[in-house]
Tab-separated table of C-alpha atoms in Angstrom:
chain	number	residue	atom	x	y	z
A	14	MET	CA	-0.109	-0.504	0.105
A	15	LEU	CA	1.336	3.256	-0.914
A	16	TRP	CA	0.200	6.594	0.535
A	17	THR	CA	-0.256	9.796	-0.977
A	18	LEU	CA	1.128	12.520	1.913
A	19	VAL	CA	-0.229	16.268	2.206
A	20	VAL	CA	2.344	18.358	4.435
A	21	PRO	CA	0.788	21.891	5.029
A	22	VAL	CA	3.830	24.398	4.993
A	23	LYS	CA	2.579	28.185	6.204
A	24	PRO	CA	3.863	31.113	4.847
A	25	LEU	CA	7.331	31.341	6.455
A	26	ALA	CA	7.247	35.018	7.428
A	27	ARG	CA	4.597	33.969	9.861
A	28	ALA	CA	5.952	30.195	10.603
A	29	LYS	CA	7.292	29.147	14.240
A	30	SER	CA	6.449	32.021	16.372
A	31	ARG	CA	6.463	29.792	19.471
A	32	LEU	CA	10.413	29.216	18.831
A	33	SER	CA	11.237	33.199	20.021
A	34	ASP	CA	12.731	31.947	23.007
A	35	THR	CA	15.363	30.671	20.485
A	36	ALA	CA	15.551	32.049	17.408
A	37	ASP	CA	14.417	35.926	15.903
A	38	ASP	CA	12.435	37.074	13.221
A	39	ARG	CA	15.231	37.073	11.033
A	40	VAL	CA	16.240	33.328	11.716
A	41	ARG	CA	12.675	31.526	12.146
A	42	PRO	CA	11.859	31.829	8.437
A	43	GLY	CA	14.849	29.537	7.487
A	44	LEU	CA	14.672	27.635	10.118
A	45	ALA	CA	10.810	26.671	9.044
A	46	LEU	CA	11.768	25.897	5.547
A	47	ALA	CA	14.810	23.851	6.510
A	48	PHE	CA	12.547	21.749	9.138
A	49	ALA	CA	9.702	21.361	6.300
A	50	GLN	CA	12.374	20.384	3.560
A	51	ASP	CA	13.697	17.716	5.781
A	52	THR	CA	10.728	16.176	6.458
A	53	VAL	CA	9.576	16.389	2.766
A	54	ALA	CA	13.000	14.492	2.003
A	55	ALA	CA	12.258	11.931	4.350
A	56	ALA	CA	8.569	11.538	3.455
A	57	LEU	CA	9.560	11.130	0.051
A	58	ALA	CA	12.152	8.427	0.885
A	59	CYS	CA	9.500	6.324	2.765
A	60	PRO	CA	9.039	3.642	0.743
A	61	ALA	CA	5.533	3.058	1.897
A	62	VAL	CA	4.919	6.688	0.215
A	63	ALA	CA	3.601	7.309	-3.340
A	64	ASP	CA	4.028	11.070	-3.776
A	65	VAL	CA	4.006	13.935	-1.515
A	66	ALA	CA	1.981	17.291	-1.914
A	67	VAL	CA	2.601	20.079	-0.044
A	68	VAL	CA	-0.042	22.978	-0.059
A	69	THR	CA	1.111	26.619	0.584
A	70	ASP	CA	1.215	29.619	-0.924
A	71	ASP	CA	5.115	30.789	0.680
A	72	PRO	CA	6.637	31.004	-3.208
A	73	ARG	CA	9.948	30.072	-1.267
A	74	ALA	CA	8.933	27.176	0.188
A	75	GLY	CA	6.881	26.122	-2.932
A	76	ARG	CA	10.028	26.327	-4.752
A	77	GLU	CA	12.236	24.385	-2.270
A	78	LEU	CA	9.894	21.737	-1.693
A	79	ALA	CA	9.081	21.080	-5.189
A	80	ALA	CA	12.788	21.002	-5.583
A	81	LEU	CA	13.185	17.753	-3.825
A	82	GLY	CA	10.516	16.268	-5.737
A	83	ALA	CA	7.084	17.575	-3.751
A	84	GLY	CA	4.259	18.553	-5.451
A	85	ILE	CA	2.614	21.589	-4.905
A	86	VAL	CA	-0.821	22.688	-3.991
A	87	HIS	CA	-1.653	26.017	-3.700
A	88	ASP	CA	-3.591	26.914	0.184
A	89	GLU	CA	-7.681	27.396	-0.827
A	90	PRO	CA	-9.526	28.968	0.153
A	91	GLY	CA	-6.956	30.418	2.769
A	92	ASP	CA	-9.182	29.852	5.515
A	93	GLY	CA	-6.779	28.199	7.775
A	94	LEU	CA	-4.565	25.289	8.495
A	95	ASN	CA	-7.683	22.552	8.572
A	96	ALA	CA	-9.563	23.965	5.610
A	97	ALA	CA	-5.863	23.915	3.395
A	98	LEU	CA	-5.515	20.155	4.870
A	99	ALA	CA	-8.827	19.196	3.306
A	100	HIS	CA	-8.545	21.006	-0.276
A	101	ALA	CA	-5.124	19.455	-0.388
A	102	ALA	CA	-6.756	16.003	0.452
A	103	ALA	CA	-9.236	16.435	-2.371
A	104	ALA	CA	-6.461	17.719	-4.887
A	105	VAL	CA	-4.702	14.657	-4.487
A	106	ARG	CA	-7.716	12.426	-4.395
A	107	HIS	CA	-8.511	13.622	-7.843
A	108	ALA	CA	-4.983	12.363	-9.071
A	109	ARG	CA	-4.812	9.241	-6.990
A	110	PRO	CA	-8.561	8.227	-5.930
A	111	GLU	CA	-7.590	4.578	-4.915
A	112	SER	CA	-5.021	6.030	-3.122
A	113	PRO	CA	-4.793	5.802	1.088
A	114	VAL	CA	-3.833	10.114	2.670
A	115	ALA	CA	-2.480	11.124	5.450
A	116	ALA	CA	-1.904	14.404	6.458
A	117	LEU	CA	1.893	15.172	8.319
A	118	ASN	CA	2.983	17.819	10.381
A	119	ALA	CA	5.850	20.080	8.474
A	120	ASP	CA	8.085	20.452	11.307
A	121	LEU	CA	9.291	16.682	11.827
A	122	PRO	CA	13.203	17.985	11.133
A	123	ALA	CA	14.605	14.249	12.886
A	124	LEU	CA	11.809	12.523	10.605
A	125	ARG	CA	13.298	8.640	9.783
A	126	PRO	CA	11.511	6.957	6.804
A	127	MET	CA	11.526	3.602	8.353
A	128	GLU	CA	9.469	5.119	11.124
A	129	LEU	CA	7.381	6.982	8.663
A	130	ALA	CA	6.714	3.513	7.333
A	131	ARG	CA	5.717	1.701	10.407
A	132	ALA	CA	3.651	4.160	11.308
A	133	LEU	CA	1.712	4.121	7.875
A	134	GLU	CA	1.595	0.482	8.350
A	135	ALA	CA	-0.140	0.389	11.660
A	136	ALA	CA	-2.589	3.332	10.362
A	137	ALA	CA	-3.373	0.697	7.402
A	138	HIS	CA	-5.269	-1.256	9.386
A	139	PHE	CA	-8.052	1.565	9.937
A	140	PRO	CA	-10.277	3.650	8.095
A	141	ARG	CA	-8.929	6.738	9.868
A	142	ALA	CA	-6.566	6.672	12.534
A	143	PHE	CA	-3.499	9.461	13.576
A	144	LEU	CA	-0.522	9.770	15.758
A	145	PRO	CA	0.000	12.286	18.968
A	146	ASP	CA	2.877	14.294	19.309
A	147	ALA	CA	5.765	13.654	21.828
A	148	ALA	CA	3.791	15.707	23.992
A	149	GLY	CA	0.692	14.079	23.983
A	150	ILE	CA	-1.455	16.766	23.195
A	151	GLY	CA	-1.448	17.314	19.233
A	152	THR	CA	-1.545	15.284	16.254
A	153	THR	CA	1.343	14.785	13.949
A	154	LEU	CA	-0.165	12.075	11.250
A	155	LEU	CA	-3.601	11.739	10.532
A	156	ALA	CA	-4.133	9.120	8.015
A	157	VAL	CA	-7.419	8.160	6.187
A	158	ALA	CA	-8.136	4.705	4.236
A	159	ALA	CA	-9.291	5.248	-0.042
A	160	GLY	CA	-12.576	7.333	-0.203
A	161	ARG	CA	-12.487	8.144	3.246
A	162	GLU	CA	-12.809	11.893	4.565
A	163	LEU	CA	-9.805	13.513	5.891
A	164	ASP	CA	-12.036	15.462	8.266
A	165	PRO	CA	-8.576	17.115	10.015
A	166	ALA	CA	-8.500	18.623	13.426
A	167	PHE	CA	-5.645	20.103	13.830
A	168	GLY	CA	-4.843	22.791	16.083
A	169	THR	CA	-4.899	23.439	19.827
A	170	GLU	CA	-5.735	20.036	22.035
A	171	SER	CA	-6.306	18.238	18.361
A	172	ARG	CA	-5.317	15.101	19.762
A	173	ALA	CA	-8.286	15.051	21.662
A	174	ARG	CA	-10.415	16.383	18.612
A	175	HIS	CA	-9.392	13.588	16.414
A	176	ARG	CA	-10.011	10.814	19.365
A	177	ALA	CA	-13.199	12.805	20.013
A	178	SER	CA	-14.442	12.592	15.558
A	179	GLY	CA	-13.710	8.845	15.695
A	180	ALA	CA	-10.247	8.391	14.710
A	181	VAL	CA	-7.971	5.657	16.489
A	182	GLU	CA	-4.692	6.666	18.136
A	183	LEU	CA	-2.077	4.490	16.791
A	184	PRO	CA	-0.356	3.435	19.972
A	185	LEU	CA	3.006	2.892	18.713
A	186	ASP	CA	6.339	2.935	20.206
A	187	ALA	CA	10.103	3.135	18.601
A	188	VAL	CA	8.255	6.086	16.267
A	189	ASP	CA	9.890	9.291	18.443
A	190	SER	CA	11.063	10.778	15.429
A	191	VAL	CA	7.357	10.969	13.414
A	192	ARG	CA	6.008	12.302	17.136
A	193	GLN	CA	8.886	14.806	17.394
A	194	ASP	CA	7.599	18.386	16.254
A	195	VAL	CA	9.179	21.150	16.798
A	196	ASP	CA	7.151	24.412	18.409
A	197	THR	CA	9.755	25.546	20.923
A	198	GLY	CA	13.292	25.627	22.012
A	199	ASP	CA	13.204	22.349	23.725
A	200	ASP	CA	11.473	20.841	20.752
A	201	LEU	CA	14.296	22.079	18.955
A	202	ARG	CA	17.030	20.739	21.905
A	203	THR	CA	15.340	17.439	21.646
A	204	ALA	CA	15.191	17.226	17.633
A	205	LEU	CA	18.792	17.826	17.338
A	206	ALA	CA	19.496	14.932	20.069
A	207	LEU	CA	17.196	12.445	17.925
A	208	GLY	CA	19.684	13.602	14.762
A	209	VAL	CA	17.890	16.053	12.202
A	210	GLY	CA	17.854	16.254	8.582
A	211	PRO	CA	20.678	18.336	6.864
A	212	HIS	CA	18.858	21.409	5.815
A	213	THR	CA	18.014	21.439	9.868
A	214	ALA	CA	21.557	20.703	10.682
A	215	ALA	CA	22.862	23.457	8.548
A	216	VAL	CA	20.663	26.230	9.859
A	217	ALA	CA	20.912	25.388	13.321
A	218	ALA	CA	24.822	25.398	13.119
A	219	ARG	CA	24.742	28.479	11.225
A	220	LEU	CA	22.583	30.511	13.490
A	221	LEU	CA	22.192	29.279	16.024
A	222	GLY	CA	25.647	27.773	17.294
A	223	PRO	CA	26.373	29.541	20.362
A	224	ALA	CA	22.459	29.003	21.668
A	225	LEU	CA	23.232	25.246	20.706
A	226	ARG	CA	27.128	24.725	22.261
A	227	ALA	CA	25.257	26.691	25.498
A	228	ASP	CA	23.111	23.574	25.831
A	229	GLY	CA	25.921	21.261	25.302
A	230	LEU	CA	24.573	20.588	21.970
A	231	GLU	CA	27.132	20.577	19.104
A	232	ALA	CA	25.160	20.679	15.938
A	233	GLY	CA	27.642	18.332	13.614
A	234	ARG	CA	26.609	15.705	16.175
A	235	HIS	CA	23.532	15.481	15.585
A	236	VAL	CA	22.898	15.581	11.772
A	237	ARG	CA	21.586	12.273	10.283
A	238	PRO	CA	22.580	11.279	6.699
A	239	ALA	CA	20.333	12.707	3.844
A	240	PRO	CA	18.101	10.314	3.173
A	241	ALA	CA	18.154	8.654	-1.036
A	242	VAL	CA	15.001	9.627	-2.544
A	243	PRO	CA	13.697	7.178	-5.126
A	244	GLU	CA	11.808	8.117	-7.737
A	245	HIS	CA	8.351	6.958	-7.160
A	246	GLY	CA	5.563	5.935	-9.409
A	247	GLN	CA	7.288	3.731	-11.656
């Protein structure tokens, strides 16, 4: 079973405001883009993934993520995250009506392809399923079978809202990289300890080096190799 993933990326200038404790306004857009690049690259390298569609209206993000091999869906009707995900899911369903679809957060810089494959394999047993984030409050992955509505409820306390909507919570361990989204400086330090992708590592080393060293985290020691991205659909 090969999945189509939908990854939402908000305008970079407005992204990751909660990282203000670690990165200032000049740094955050580049950091948010790096998170998305490492997330998309790892997703495309996942053997369970057929393709990735990024939903965004940010020209820079669209250009850089398309260069990695992602398809770009324009954010319509511009009515927030869940509306964007529902629109993108409908768009990819038009192209691949028999494919299961999953929404995946764009801020998973430590994402590992095989851990994502394990989460998607577990989700394939249910009509609609989700994976909570590392904090146990939000959601990083929402997956639905072919023909089912995504019905996303991301945002504040989305774990409880997805559970209340009837989605099955996946009781998985050893998928830390799929659950570790990055909203705060502490989240970033945890992701670095797991091992982030090369885009995030480069930005962190260049722009956040002194802060990381103060925490005893040498960015160069926490880089996972860039995954080889296969050509899907062949």
